[in-house]
Short mmCIF file of C-alpha atoms in Angstrom, two decimals:
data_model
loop_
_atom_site.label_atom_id
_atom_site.label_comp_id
_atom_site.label_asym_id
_atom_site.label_seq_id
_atom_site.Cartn_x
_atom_site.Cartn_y
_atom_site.Cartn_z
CA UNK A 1 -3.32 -15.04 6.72
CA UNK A 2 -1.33 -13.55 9.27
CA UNK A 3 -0.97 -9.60 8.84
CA UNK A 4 0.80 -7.65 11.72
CA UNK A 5 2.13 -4.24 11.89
CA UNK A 6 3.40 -1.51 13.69
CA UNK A 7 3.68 2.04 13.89
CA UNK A 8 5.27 4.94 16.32
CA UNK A 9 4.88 8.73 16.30
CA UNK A 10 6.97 11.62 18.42
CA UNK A 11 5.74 14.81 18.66
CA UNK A 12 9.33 16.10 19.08
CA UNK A 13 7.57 20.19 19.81
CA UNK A 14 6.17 18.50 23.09
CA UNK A 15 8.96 17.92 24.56
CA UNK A 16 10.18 20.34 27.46
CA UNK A 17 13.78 20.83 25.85
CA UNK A 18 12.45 21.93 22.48
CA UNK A 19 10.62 24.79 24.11
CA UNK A 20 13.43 26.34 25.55
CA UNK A 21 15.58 26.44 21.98
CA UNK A 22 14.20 29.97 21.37
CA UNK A 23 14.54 30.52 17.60
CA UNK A 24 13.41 27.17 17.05
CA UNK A 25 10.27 27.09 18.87
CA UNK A 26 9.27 30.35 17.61
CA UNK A 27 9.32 29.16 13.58
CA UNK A 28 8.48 26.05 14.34
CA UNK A 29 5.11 24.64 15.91
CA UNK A 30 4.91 21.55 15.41
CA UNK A 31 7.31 18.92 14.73
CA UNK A 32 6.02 15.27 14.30
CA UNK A 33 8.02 12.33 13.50
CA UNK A 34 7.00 8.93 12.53
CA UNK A 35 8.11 5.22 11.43
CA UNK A 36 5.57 1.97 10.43
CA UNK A 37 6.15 -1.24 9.35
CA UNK A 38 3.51 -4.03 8.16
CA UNK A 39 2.18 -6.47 6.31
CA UNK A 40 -0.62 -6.72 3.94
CA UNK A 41 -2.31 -9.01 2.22
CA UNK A 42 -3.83 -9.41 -1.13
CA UNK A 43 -6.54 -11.97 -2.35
CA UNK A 44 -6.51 -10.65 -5.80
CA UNK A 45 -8.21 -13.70 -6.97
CA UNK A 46 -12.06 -14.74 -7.48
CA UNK A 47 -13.26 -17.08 -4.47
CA UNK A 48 -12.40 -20.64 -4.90
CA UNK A 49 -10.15 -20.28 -7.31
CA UNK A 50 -7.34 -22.62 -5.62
CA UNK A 51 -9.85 -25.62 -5.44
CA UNK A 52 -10.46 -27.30 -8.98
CA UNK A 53 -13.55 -26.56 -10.76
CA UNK A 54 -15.82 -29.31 -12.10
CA UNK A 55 -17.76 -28.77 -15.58
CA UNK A 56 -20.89 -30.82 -16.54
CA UNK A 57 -21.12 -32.69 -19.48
CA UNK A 58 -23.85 -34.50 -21.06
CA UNK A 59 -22.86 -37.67 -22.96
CA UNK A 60 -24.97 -40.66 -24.13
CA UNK A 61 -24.37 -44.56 -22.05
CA UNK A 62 -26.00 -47.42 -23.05
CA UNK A 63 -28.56 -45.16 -24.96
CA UNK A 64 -29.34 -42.83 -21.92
CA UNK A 65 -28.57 -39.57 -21.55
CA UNK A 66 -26.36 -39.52 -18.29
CA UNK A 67 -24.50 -36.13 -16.75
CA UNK A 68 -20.77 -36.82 -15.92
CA UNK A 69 -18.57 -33.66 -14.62
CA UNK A 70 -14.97 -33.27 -15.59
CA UNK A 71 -12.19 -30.70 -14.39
CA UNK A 72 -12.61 -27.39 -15.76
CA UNK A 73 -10.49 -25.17 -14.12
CA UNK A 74 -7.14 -27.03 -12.26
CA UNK A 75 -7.08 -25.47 -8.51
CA UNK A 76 -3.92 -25.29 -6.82
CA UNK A 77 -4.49 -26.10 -2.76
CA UNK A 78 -1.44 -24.36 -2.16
CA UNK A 79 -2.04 -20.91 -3.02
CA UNK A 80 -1.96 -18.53 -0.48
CA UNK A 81 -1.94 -14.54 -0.43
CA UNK A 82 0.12 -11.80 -1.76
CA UNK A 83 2.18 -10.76 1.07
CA UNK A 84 3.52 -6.95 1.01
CA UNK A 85 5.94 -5.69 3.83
CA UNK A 86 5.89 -2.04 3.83
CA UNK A 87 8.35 0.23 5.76
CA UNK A 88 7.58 4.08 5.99
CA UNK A 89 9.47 6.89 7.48
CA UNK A 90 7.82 10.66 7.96
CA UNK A 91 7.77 13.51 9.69
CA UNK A 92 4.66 16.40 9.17
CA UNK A 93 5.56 19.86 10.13
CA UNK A 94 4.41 22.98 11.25
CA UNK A 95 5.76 26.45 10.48
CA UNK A 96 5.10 30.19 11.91
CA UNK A 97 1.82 28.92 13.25
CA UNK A 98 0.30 26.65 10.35
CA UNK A 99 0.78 28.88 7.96
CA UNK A 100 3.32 26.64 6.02
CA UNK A 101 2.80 22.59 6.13
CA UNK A 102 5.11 20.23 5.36
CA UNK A 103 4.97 16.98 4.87
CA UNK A 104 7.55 13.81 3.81
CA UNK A 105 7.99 10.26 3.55
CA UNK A 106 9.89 7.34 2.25
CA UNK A 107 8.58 4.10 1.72
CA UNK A 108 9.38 0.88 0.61
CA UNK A 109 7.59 -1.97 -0.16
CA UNK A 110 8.31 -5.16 -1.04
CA UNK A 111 5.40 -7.81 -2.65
CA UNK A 112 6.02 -11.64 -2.72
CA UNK A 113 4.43 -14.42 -3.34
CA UNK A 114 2.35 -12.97 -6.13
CA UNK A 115 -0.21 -14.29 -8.00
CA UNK A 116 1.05 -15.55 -11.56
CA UNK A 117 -0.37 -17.70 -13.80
CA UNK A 118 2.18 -20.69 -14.51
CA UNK A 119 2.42 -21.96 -17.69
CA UNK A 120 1.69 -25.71 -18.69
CA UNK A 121 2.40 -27.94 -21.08
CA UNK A 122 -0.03 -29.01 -23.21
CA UNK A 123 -0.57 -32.57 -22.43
CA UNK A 124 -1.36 -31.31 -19.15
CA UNK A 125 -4.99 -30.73 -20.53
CA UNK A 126 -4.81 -27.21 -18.99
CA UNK A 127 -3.20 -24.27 -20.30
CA UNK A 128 -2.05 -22.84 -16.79
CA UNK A 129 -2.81 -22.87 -13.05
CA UNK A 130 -2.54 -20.10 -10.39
CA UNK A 131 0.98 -19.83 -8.60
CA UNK A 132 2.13 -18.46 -5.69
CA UNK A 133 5.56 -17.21 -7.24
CA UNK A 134 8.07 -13.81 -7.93
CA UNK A 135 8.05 -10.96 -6.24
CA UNK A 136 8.87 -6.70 -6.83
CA UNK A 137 9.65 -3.71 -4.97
CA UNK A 138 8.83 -0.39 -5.12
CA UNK A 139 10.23 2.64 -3.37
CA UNK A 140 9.53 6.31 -3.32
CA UNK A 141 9.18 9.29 -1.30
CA UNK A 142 6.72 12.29 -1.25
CA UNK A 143 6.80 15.68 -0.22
CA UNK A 144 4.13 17.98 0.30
CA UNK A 145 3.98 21.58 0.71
CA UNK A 146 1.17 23.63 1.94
CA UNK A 147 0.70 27.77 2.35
CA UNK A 148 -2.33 28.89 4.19
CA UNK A 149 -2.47 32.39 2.85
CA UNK A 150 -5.45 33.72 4.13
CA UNK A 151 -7.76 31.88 6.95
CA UNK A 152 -10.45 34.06 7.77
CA UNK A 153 -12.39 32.91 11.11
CA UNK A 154 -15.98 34.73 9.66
CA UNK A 155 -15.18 38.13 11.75
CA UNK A 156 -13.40 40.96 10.64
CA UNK A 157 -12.16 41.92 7.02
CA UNK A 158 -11.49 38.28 5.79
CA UNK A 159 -14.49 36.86 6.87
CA UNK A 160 -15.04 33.45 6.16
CA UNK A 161 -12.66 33.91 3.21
CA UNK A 162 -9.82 31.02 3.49
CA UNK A 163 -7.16 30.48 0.92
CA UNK A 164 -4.38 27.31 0.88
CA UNK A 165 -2.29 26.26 -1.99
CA UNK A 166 -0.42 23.07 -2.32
CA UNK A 167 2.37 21.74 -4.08
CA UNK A 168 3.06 17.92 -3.91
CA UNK A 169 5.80 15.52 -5.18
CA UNK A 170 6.14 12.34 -5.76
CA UNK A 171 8.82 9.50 -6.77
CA UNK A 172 8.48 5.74 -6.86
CA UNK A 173 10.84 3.47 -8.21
CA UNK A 174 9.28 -0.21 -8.95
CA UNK A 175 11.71 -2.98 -9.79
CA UNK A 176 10.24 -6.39 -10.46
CA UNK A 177 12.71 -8.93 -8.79
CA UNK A 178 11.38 -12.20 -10.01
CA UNK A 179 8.58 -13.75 -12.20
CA UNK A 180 9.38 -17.13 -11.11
CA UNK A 181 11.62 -17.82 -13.72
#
């Protein structure tokens, strides 16, 4: 499979006419911004499993005992990979010299092509064979939050004593589009 992708960053505090904002760049001290796309790919199937399987079978001809193989599992040639585009948008952030974190994104992904198991009828001789077929989305966002209350450097009264807490959030929003009928 093919699987490209992409992503940019801008750390907006390096630029010359952020500096000279002054209440700005004093809070703030570091101010990064990003965007990715891509596409990923997902075998979630055993090996071989879109070529046809043959079983052996032991069966009596002309009063020998011959092996003869039948089809076991029905392979479909055309199966390929789950394909998910994902887009992201985020920015991580700095506050009064690290002491406050903050971090965000939203996402959104999209899966097609998934891996289903059709259905067959039952003259068929097989109960079902592995599809390429539907596809869902899922979107979210996340925000994280992080104090660094004390950061000792191992001199002085701290010491080595350090002391973060986080607070995280999450949301994601999954909405199956189509099962292939």
């Amino acid at each position: 499979g093919f699987f490209p992708s992409a992503a940019l960053a801008w750390w907006v505090t390096e630029e010359p006419r952020f500096r000279d904002i002054p209440f700005v760049s004093g809070v703030v001290n570091s101010l990064k911004l990003r965007a990715s796309w891509g596409v990923a790919g997902n075998p979630s199937i055993r090996p071989y499993q879109s070529v046809t399987h043959l079983a052996a079978q032991r069966y009596a001809l002309g009063g020998n005992a011959v092996t003869g193989y039948y089809p076991w599992v029905l392979g479909n040639p055309n199966l390929t990979w789950e394909s998910t585009e994902e887009r992201d948008i985020g920015f991580d952030m700095g506050i009064w010299g690290g002491r406050l974190e903050l971090s965000g994104d939203l996402y959104n992904k999209h899966t097609h092509d998934l891996l289903l198991a059709k259905q067959l009828p039952p003259d068929a001789g097989f109960t079902s064979v592995l599809i390429n077929t539907g596809s869902v989305v899922n979107t979210g966002r996340e925000l994280s939050l992080t104090a660094n209350v004390l950061r000792g450097n191992g001199t002085g009264r701290l010491g080595g004593l350090r002391w973060s807490t986080s607070f995280h959030y999450s949301s994601n929003k999954n909405k199956v589009l189509d099962l292939g009928g």
